[in-house]
Amino acid sequence: KNEVEQSPQNLTAQEGEFITINCSYSVGISALHWLQQHPGGGIVSLFMLSSGKKKHGRLIATINIQEKHSSLHITASHPRDSAVYICAVRSGEAGGTSYGKLTFGQGTILTVHP
Amino acid sequence: ETGVTQSPTHLIKTRGQQVTLRCSSQSGHNTVSWYQQALGQGPQFIFQYYREEENGRGNFPPRFSGLQFPNYSSELNVNALELDDSALYLCASSLGVVLSVGELFFGEGSRLTVL
């Protein structure tokens, strides 16, 4: 079992739909990142969370530390939201050799049709 | 535009050769981390540098090594290249303090092909 699991792996939506991508993790973390990767490789950081909820425009990210679960929501989805969305958790083991290590989920491929 | 630049953007090497990839971090960022992303897979953490010292490493062999310079730019060196080293290599910079690292800003990556 991977330390970071995302679901679904593939997601197809119609423009305007509300989208949810889930991330579950099994290790202790100091922070969780949601990233967006477009074809060609460039990665953009969407959110960094250690508790609660954050909102940027149509994007909302939540995290439940007790349940080791985070969700990324996109309201009123648009074709330009089509990308791979990646959840990554940062190791919380300060001082160890893996300190600062980011462990990535396998990504969710989102396609939004007009 | 994140302010993080990587070079070269593409390169081709043959097995056994050595490669150096470079990353200029965003102004003011003192932490750089490197990742390997094979085709169709998620990135894998290679290592992280904070104020010129390696302070975190993933499961990569010693032939993957790095440096961070006083201006916080960084290099990734890979010796004795193998075919499986073919991947997109990403660097990310952030503003870190002891025991904490802030939001990440990624470069566009260097795509390495090993023949």
mmCIF file of N, CA, C and O in Angstrom, chain B residues 33-112:
data_model
loop_
_atom_site.group_PDB
_atom_site.id
_atom_site.type_symbol
_atom_site.label_atom_id
_atom_site.label_comp_id
_atom_site.label_asym_id
_atom_site.label_seq_id
_atom_site.Cartn_x
_atom_site.Cartn_y
_atom_site.Cartn_z
ATOM 1 N N SER B 33 14.817 21.596 -3.208
ATOM 2 C CA SER B 33 14.625 20.147 -3.230
ATOM 3 C C SER B 33 14.579 19.672 -4.674
ATOM 4 O O SER B 33 14.186 20.420 -5.570
ATOM 5 N N TRP B 34 15.001 18.438 -4.885
ATOM 6 C CA TRP B 34 15.067 17.838 -6.226
ATOM 7 C C TRP B 34 14.188 16.599 -6.280
ATOM 8 O O TRP B 34 14.116 15.824 -5.302
ATOM 9 N N TYR B 35 13.566 16.374 -7.447
ATOM 10 C CA TYR B 35 12.650 15.265 -7.641
ATOM 11 C C TYR B 35 12.905 14.633 -9.008
ATOM 12 O O TYR B 35 13.244 15.327 -9.971
ATOM 13 N N GLN B 36 12.692 13.321 -9.069
ATOM 14 C CA GLN B 36 12.768 12.589 -10.332
ATOM 15 C C GLN B 36 11.365 12.123 -10.690
ATOM 16 O O GLN B 36 10.682 11.522 -9.858
ATOM 17 N N GLN B 37 10.934 12.402 -11.909
ATOM 18 C CA GLN B 37 9.620 11.968 -12.350
ATOM 19 C C GLN B 37 9.759 11.159 -13.628
ATOM 20 O O GLN B 37 10.021 11.718 -14.701
ATOM 21 N N ALA B 38 9.585 9.855 -13.510
ATOM 22 C CA ALA B 38 9.590 8.989 -14.690
ATOM 23 C C ALA B 38 8.279 9.164 -15.442
ATOM 24 O O ALA B 38 7.269 9.597 -14.871
ATOM 25 N N LEU B 39 8.289 8.827 -16.710
ATOM 26 C CA LEU B 39 7.123 9.029 -17.562
ATOM 27 C C LEU B 39 5.902 8.307 -17.001
ATOM 28 O O LEU B 39 5.968 7.122 -16.687
ATOM 29 N N GLY B 40 4.813 9.044 -16.823
ATOM 30 C CA GLY B 40 3.568 8.455 -16.368
ATOM 31 C C GLY B 40 3.488 8.187 -14.874
ATOM 32 O O GLY B 40 2.515 7.599 -14.407
ATOM 33 N N GLN B 41 4.489 8.636 -14.139
ATOM 34 C CA GLN B 41 4.494 8.390 -12.698
ATOM 35 C C GLN B 41 4.582 9.709 -11.936
ATOM 36 O O GLN B 41 4.876 10.759 -12.505
ATOM 37 N N GLY B 42 4.330 9.632 -10.643
ATOM 38 C CA GLY B 42 4.473 10.798 -9.789
ATOM 39 C C GLY B 42 5.926 11.070 -9.474
ATOM 40 O O GLY B 42 6.778 10.191 -9.597
ATOM 41 N N PRO B 43 6.256 12.290 -9.082
ATOM 42 C CA PRO B 43 7.638 12.610 -8.717
ATOM 43 C C PRO B 43 8.105 11.802 -7.505
ATOM 44 O O PRO B 43 7.307 11.422 -6.657
ATOM 45 N N GLN B 44 9.404 11.575 -7.452
ATOM 46 C CA GLN B 44 10.040 10.911 -6.318
ATOM 47 C C GLN B 44 11.077 11.873 -5.739
ATOM 48 O O GLN B 44 11.885 12.440 -6.480
ATOM 49 N N PHE B 45 11.063 12.014 -4.427
ATOM 50 C CA PHE B 45 11.981 12.921 -3.734
ATOM 51 C C PHE B 45 13.403 12.374 -3.801
ATOM 52 O O PHE B 45 13.652 11.229 -3.427
ATOM 53 N N ILE B 46 14.349 13.222 -4.242
ATOM 54 C CA ILE B 46 15.757 12.810 -4.282
ATOM 55 C C ILE B 46 16.470 13.322 -3.035
ATOM 56 O O ILE B 46 16.986 12.534 -2.242
ATOM 57 N N PHE B 47 16.520 14.635 -2.877
ATOM 58 C CA PHE B 47 17.094 15.213 -1.665
ATOM 59 C C PHE B 47 16.720 16.685 -1.553
ATOM 60 O O PHE B 47 16.145 17.284 -2.465
ATOM 61 N N GLN B 48 17.041 17.239 -0.387
ATOM 62 C CA GLN B 48 16.723 18.631 -0.093
ATOM 63 C C GLN B 48 17.939 19.306 0.531
ATOM 64 O O GLN B 48 18.662 18.682 1.319
ATOM 65 N N TYR B 49 18.162 20.570 0.172
ATOM 66 C CA TYR B 49 19.235 21.363 0.746
ATOM 67 C C TYR B 49 18.659 22.591 1.431
ATOM 68 O O TYR B 49 17.783 23.275 0.894
ATOM 69 N N TYR B 50 19.171 22.841 2.616
ATOM 70 C CA TYR B 50 18.780 24.020 3.394
ATOM 71 C C TYR B 50 20.069 24.727 3.786
ATOM 72 O O TYR B 50 20.908 24.144 4.475
ATOM 73 N N ARG B 51 20.223 25.947 3.308
ATOM 74 C CA ARG B 51 21.413 26.752 3.622
ATOM 75 C C ARG B 51 22.691 25.962 3.381
ATOM 76 O O ARG B 51 23.560 25.864 4.255
ATOM 77 N N GLU B 52 22.803 25.380 2.194
ATOM 78 C CA GLU B 52 23.992 24.699 1.689
ATOM 79 C C GLU B 52 24.251 23.321 2.293
ATOM 80 O O GLU B 52 25.260 22.689 1.948
ATOM 81 N N GLU B 53 23.379 22.845 3.164
ATOM 82 C CA GLU B 53 23.566 21.525 3.761
ATOM 83 C C GLU B 53 22.415 20.603 3.333
ATOM 84 O O GLU B 53 21.252 21.011 3.351
ATOM 85 N N GLU B 54 22.757 19.363 2.998
ATOM 86 C CA GLU B 54 21.708 18.386 2.707
ATOM 87 C C GLU B 54 21.024 18.034 4.024
ATOM 88 O O GLU B 54 21.669 17.590 4.970
ATOM 89 N N ASN B 55 19.708 18.197 4.081
ATOM 90 C CA ASN B 55 19.005 17.901 5.332
ATOM 91 C C ASN B 55 17.833 16.954 5.118
ATOM 92 O O ASN B 55 16.934 16.875 5.945
ATOM 93 N N GLY B 56 17.839 16.219 4.025
ATOM 94 C CA GLY B 56 16.810 15.209 3.787
ATOM 95 C C GLY B 56 17.150 14.485 2.502
ATOM 96 O O GLY B 56 17.616 15.105 1.543
ATOM 97 N N ARG B 57 16.921 13.184 2.471
ATOM 98 C CA ARG B 57 17.260 12.403 1.290
ATOM 99 C C ARG B 57 16.258 11.270 1.117
ATOM 100 O O ARG B 57 15.850 10.640 2.096
ATOM 101 N N GLY B 58 15.899 11.011 -0.124
ATOM 102 C CA GLY B 58 15.022 9.886 -0.445
ATOM 103 C C GLY B 58 15.835 8.655 -0.753
ATOM 104 O O GLY B 58 17.035 8.584 -0.493
ATOM 105 N N ASN B 59 15.190 7.655 -1.341
ATOM 106 C CA ASN B 59 15.834 6.369 -1.603
ATOM 107 C C ASN B 59 16.562 6.360 -2.942
ATOM 108 O O ASN B 59 16.181 5.648 -3.867
ATOM 109 N N PHE B 60 17.585 7.153 -3.045
ATOM 110 C CA PHE B 60 18.391 7.208 -4.266
ATOM 111 C C PHE B 60 19.832 6.859 -3.917
ATOM 112 O O PHE B 60 20.323 7.220 -2.846
ATOM 113 N N PRO B 61 20.527 6.163 -4.835
ATOM 114 C CA PRO B 61 21.909 5.740 -4.535
ATOM 115 C C PRO B 61 22.863 6.926 -4.481
ATOM 116 O O PRO B 61 22.544 8.027 -4.964
ATOM 117 N N PRO B 62 24.064 6.701 -3.936
ATOM 118 C CA PRO B 62 25.042 7.786 -3.769
ATOM 119 C C PRO B 62 25.494 8.421 -5.075
ATOM 120 O O PRO B 62 26.038 9.531 -5.052
ATOM 121 N N ARG B 63 25.277 7.743 -6.219
ATOM 122 C CA ARG B 63 25.704 8.381 -7.470
ATOM 123 C C ARG B 63 24.824 9.596 -7.817
ATOM 124 O O ARG B 63 25.147 10.348 -8.737
ATOM 125 N N PHE B 64 23.739 9.767 -7.060
ATOM 126 C CA PHE B 64 22.960 11.017 -7.128
ATOM 127 C C PHE B 64 23.494 11.926 -6.017
ATOM 128 O O PHE B 64 23.377 11.598 -4.822
ATOM 129 N N SER B 65 24.080 13.029 -6.394
ATOM 130 C CA SER B 65 24.622 13.935 -5.387
ATOM 131 C C SER B 65 24.249 15.365 -5.755
ATOM 132 O O SER B 65 23.832 15.645 -6.886
ATOM 133 N N GLY B 66 24.411 16.251 -4.805
ATOM 134 C CA GLY B 66 24.010 17.620 -5.066
ATOM 135 C C GLY B 66 24.871 18.629 -4.338
ATOM 136 O O GLY B 66 25.749 18.283 -3.535
ATOM 137 N N LEU B 67 24.604 19.864 -4.669
ATOM 138 C CA LEU B 67 25.267 20.986 -4.032
ATOM 139 C C LEU B 67 24.285 22.136 -3.941
ATOM 140 O O LEU B 67 23.429 22.288 -4.829
ATOM 141 N N GLN B 68 24.436 22.940 -2.910
ATOM 142 C CA GLN B 68 23.739 24.225 -2.892
ATOM 143 C C GLN B 68 24.789 25.296 -2.638
ATOM 144 O O GLN B 68 25.653 25.141 -1.770
ATOM 145 N N PHE B 69 24.718 26.363 -3.395
ATOM 146 C CA PHE B 69 25.721 27.423 -3.353
ATOM 147 C C PHE B 69 25.280 28.553 -2.422
ATOM 148 O O PHE B 69 24.113 28.624 -2.036
ATOM 149 N N PRO B 70 26.213 29.446 -2.059
ATOM 150 C CA PRO B 70 25.849 30.546 -1.148
ATOM 151 C C PRO B 70 24.692 31.401 -1.643
ATOM 152 O O PRO B 70 23.977 31.997 -0.829
ATOM 153 N N ASN B 71 24.497 31.474 -2.961
ATOM 154 C CA ASN B 71 23.339 32.241 -3.461
ATOM 155 C C ASN B 71 22.084 31.365 -3.523
ATOM 156 O O ASN B 71 21.071 31.791 -4.066
ATOM 157 N N TYR B 72 22.175 30.155 -2.960
ATOM 158 C CA TYR B 72 21.072 29.192 -2.835
ATOM 159 C C TYR B 72 20.698 28.508 -4.142
ATOM 160 O O TYR B 72 19.756 27.709 -4.143
ATOM 161 N N SER B 73 21.408 28.799 -5.228
ATOM 162 C CA SER B 73 21.191 27.980 -6.418
ATOM 163 C C SER B 73 21.742 26.581 -6.140
ATOM 164 O O SER B 73 22.462 26.367 -5.146
ATOM 165 N N SER B 74 21.405 25.638 -7.000
ATOM 166 C CA SER B 74 21.725 24.251 -6.683
ATOM 167 C C SER B 74 22.081 23.468 -7.934
ATOM 168 O O SER B 74 21.711 23.846 -9.050
ATOM 169 N N GLU B 75 22.818 22.399 -7.737
ATOM 170 C CA GLU B 75 23.130 21.443 -8.794
ATOM 171 C C GLU B 75 22.731 20.046 -8.355
ATOM 172 O O GLU B 75 22.842 19.701 -7.168
ATOM 173 N N LEU B 76 22.300 19.255 -9.333
ATOM 174 C CA LEU B 76 22.109 17.819 -9.149
ATOM 175 C C LEU B 76 23.090 17.124 -10.078
ATOM 176 O O LEU B 76 23.114 17.411 -11.276
ATOM 177 N N ASN B 77 23.904 16.256 -9.533
ATOM 178 C CA ASN B 77 24.863 15.490 -10.317
ATOM 179 C C ASN B 77 24.487 14.013 -10.277
ATOM 180 O O ASN B 77 24.173 13.480 -9.213
ATOM 181 N N VAL B 78 24.521 13.394 -11.428
ATOM 182 C CA VAL B 78 24.277 11.952 -11.498
ATOM 183 C C VAL B 78 25.453 11.328 -12.231
ATOM 184 O O VAL B 78 25.746 11.687 -13.377
ATOM 185 N N ASN B 79 26.127 10.395 -11.562
ATOM 186 C CA ASN B 79 27.261 9.683 -12.156
ATOM 187 C C ASN B 79 26.826 8.329 -12.693
ATOM 188 O O ASN B 79 25.781 7.799 -12.290
ATOM 189 N N ALA B 80 27.639 7.788 -13.581
ATOM 190 C CA ALA B 80 27.416 6.434 -14.095
ATOM 191 C C ALA B 80 25.961 6.239 -14.507
ATOM 192 O O ALA B 80 25.257 5.363 -13.991
ATOM 193 N N LEU B 81 25.513 7.068 -15.423
ATOM 194 C CA LEU B 81 24.111 7.059 -15.834
ATOM 195 C C LEU B 81 23.639 5.689 -16.288
ATOM 196 O O LEU B 81 24.366 4.948 -16.973
ATOM 197 N N GLU B 82 22.395 5.368 -15.896
ATOM 198 C CA GLU B 82 21.737 4.134 -16.314
ATOM 199 C C GLU B 82 20.492 4.495 -17.125
ATOM 200 O O GLU B 82 19.975 5.611 -17.024
ATOM 201 N N LEU B 83 20.023 3.520 -17.898
ATOM 202 C CA LEU B 83 18.856 3.785 -18.745
ATOM 203 C C LEU B 83 17.659 4.263 -17.910
ATOM 204 O O LEU B 83 16.910 5.146 -18.332
ATOM 205 N N ASP B 84 17.511 3.679 -16.709
ATOM 206 C CA ASP B 84 16.371 4.027 -15.851
ATOM 207 C C ASP B 84 16.457 5.434 -15.274
ATOM 208 O O ASP B 84 15.510 5.895 -14.633
ATOM 209 N N ASP B 85 17.572 6.100 -15.483
ATOM 210 C CA ASP B 85 17.682 7.489 -15.022
ATOM 211 C C ASP B 85 16.958 8.447 -15.954
ATOM 212 O O ASP B 85 16.831 9.641 -15.643
ATOM 213 N N SER B 86 16.510 7.953 -17.092
ATOM 214 C CA SER B 86 15.741 8.790 -18.019
ATOM 215 C C SER B 86 14.465 9.245 -17.329
ATOM 216 O O SER B 86 13.649 8.427 -16.888
ATOM 217 N N ALA B 87 14.295 10.553 -17.224
ATOM 218 C CA ALA B 87 13.163 11.094 -16.468
ATOM 219 C C ALA B 87 13.161 12.609 -16.585
ATOM 220 O O ALA B 87 14.082 13.214 -17.127
ATOM 221 N N LEU B 88 12.102 13.194 -16.047
ATOM 222 C CA LEU B 88 12.044 14.647 -15.858
ATOM 223 C C LEU B 88 12.561 14.939 -14.456
ATOM 224 O O LEU B 88 12.086 14.352 -13.482
ATOM 225 N N TYR B 89 13.540 15.807 -14.345
ATOM 226 C CA TYR B 89 14.100 16.172 -13.049
ATOM 227 C C TYR B 89 13.606 17.573 -12.693
ATOM 228 O O TYR B 89 13.828 18.536 -13.430
ATOM 229 N N LEU B 90 12.939 17.645 -11.575
ATOM 230 C CA LEU B 90 12.313 18.893 -11.134
ATOM 231 C C LEU B 90 13.014 19.412 -9.890
ATOM 232 O O LEU B 90 13.386 18.634 -9.006
ATOM 233 N N CYS B 91 13.196 20.709 -9.834
ATOM 234 C CA CYS B 91 13.646 21.294 -8.577
ATOM 235 C C CYS B 91 12.564 22.247 -8.079
ATOM 236 O O CYS B 91 11.748 22.770 -8.856
ATOM 237 N N ALA B 92 12.533 22.432 -6.787
ATOM 238 C CA ALA B 92 11.573 23.331 -6.165
ATOM 239 C C ALA B 92 12.292 24.132 -5.094
ATOM 240 O O ALA B 92 13.115 23.590 -4.353
ATOM 241 N N SER B 93 11.974 25.399 -5.014
ATOM 242 C CA SER B 93 12.569 26.215 -3.960
ATOM 243 C C SER B 93 11.484 26.663 -2.992
ATOM 244 O O SER B 93 10.293 26.708 -3.329
ATOM 245 N N SER B 94 11.911 26.942 -1.788
ATOM 246 C CA SER B 94 10.980 27.417 -0.770
ATOM 247 C C SER B 94 11.767 28.170 0.284
ATOM 248 O O SER B 94 12.998 28.109 0.326
ATOM 249 N N LEU B 95 11.027 28.878 1.113
ATOM 250 C CA LEU B 95 11.666 29.582 2.204
ATOM 251 C C LEU B 95 11.534 28.711 3.437
ATOM 252 O O LEU B 95 10.423 28.454 3.904
ATOM 253 N N GLY B 96 12.638 28.199 3.908
ATOM 254 C CA GLY B 96 12.609 27.300 5.038
ATOM 255 C C GLY B 96 13.253 27.912 6.266
ATOM 256 O O GLY B 96 14.123 28.771 6.166
ATOM 257 N N VAL B 97 12.790 27.451 7.389
ATOM 258 C CA VAL B 97 13.468 27.735 8.643
ATOM 259 C C VAL B 97 13.704 26.390 9.302
ATOM 260 O O VAL B 97 13.197 25.380 8.849
ATOM 261 N N VAL B 98 14.473 26.362 10.352
ATOM 262 C CA VAL B 98 14.759 25.085 10.996
ATOM 263 C C VAL B 98 13.453 24.375 11.328
ATOM 264 O O VAL B 98 12.541 24.952 11.884
ATOM 265 N N LEU B 99 13.357 23.135 10.929
ATOM 266 C CA LEU B 99 12.221 22.251 11.192
ATOM 267 C C LEU B 99 10.950 22.632 10.439
ATOM 268 O O LEU B 99 9.897 22.091 10.710
ATOM 269 N N SER B 100 11.045 23.514 9.496
ATOM 270 C CA SER B 100 9.820 23.872 8.769
ATOM 271 C C SER B 100 10.172 24.343 7.371
ATOM 272 O O SER B 100 11.184 25.000 7.165
ATOM 273 N N VAL B 101 9.361 23.993 6.404
ATOM 274 C CA VAL B 101 9.579 24.433 5.029
ATOM 275 C C VAL B 101 8.281 24.994 4.502
ATOM 276 O O VAL B 101 7.225 24.424 4.707
ATOM 277 N N GLY B 102 8.358 26.117 3.813
ATOM 278 C CA GLY B 102 7.170 26.787 3.311
ATOM 279 C C GLY B 102 6.700 26.251 1.984
ATOM 280 O O GLY B 102 7.090 25.180 1.533
ATOM 281 N N GLU B 103 5.859 27.055 1.335
ATOM 282 C CA GLU B 103 5.246 26.664 0.079
ATOM 283 C C GLU B 103 6.319 26.478 -0.996
ATOM 284 O O GLU B 103 7.339 27.172 -1.008
ATOM 285 N N LEU B 104 6.054 25.537 -1.905
ATOM 286 C CA LEU B 104 7.035 25.173 -2.918
ATOM 287 C C LEU B 104 6.778 25.910 -4.224
ATOM 288 O O LEU B 104 5.643 26.095 -4.632
ATOM 289 N N PHE B 105 7.868 26.270 -4.897
ATOM 290 C CA PHE B 105 7.794 26.858 -6.227
ATOM 291 C C PHE B 105 8.677 26.007 -7.135
ATOM 292 O O PHE B 105 9.879 25.914 -6.932
ATOM 293 N N PHE B 106 8.054 25.394 -8.145
ATOM 294 C CA PHE B 106 8.749 24.441 -9.001
ATOM 295 C C PHE B 106 9.276 25.114 -10.257
ATOM 296 O O PHE B 106 8.666 26.034 -10.806
ATOM 297 N N GLY B 107 10.414 24.601 -10.731
ATOM 298 C CA GLY B 107 10.889 24.929 -12.056
ATOM 299 C C GLY B 107 10.172 24.076 -13.099
ATOM 300 O O GLY B 107 9.376 23.205 -12.765
ATOM 301 N N GLU B 108 10.479 24.333 -14.373
ATOM 302 C CA GLU B 108 9.827 23.615 -15.469
ATOM 303 C C GLU B 108 10.433 22.226 -15.696
ATOM 304 O O GLU B 108 9.873 21.420 -16.412
ATOM 305 N N GLY B 109 11.570 21.982 -15.103
ATOM 306 C CA GLY B 109 12.176 20.657 -15.202
ATOM 307 C C GLY B 109 13.231 20.530 -16.280
ATOM 308 O O GLY B 109 13.280 21.322 -17.232
ATOM 309 N N SER B 110 14.096 19.536 -16.098
ATOM 310 C CA SER B 110 15.091 19.154 -17.097
ATOM 311 C C SER B 110 14.780 17.730 -17.520
ATOM 312 O O SER B 110 14.748 16.838 -16.668
ATOM 313 N N ARG B 111 14.528 17.544 -18.814
ATOM 314 C CA ARG B 111 14.190 16.192 -19.287
ATOM 315 C C ARG B 111 15.461 15.517 -19.773
ATOM 316 O O ARG B 111 16.068 15.946 -20.751
ATOM 317 N N LEU B 112 15.831 14.448 -19.072
ATOM 318 C CA LEU B 112 17.048 13.688 -19.369
ATOM 319 C C LEU B 112 16.676 12.386 -20.063
ATOM 320 O O LEU B 112 15.822 11.644 -19.573
#
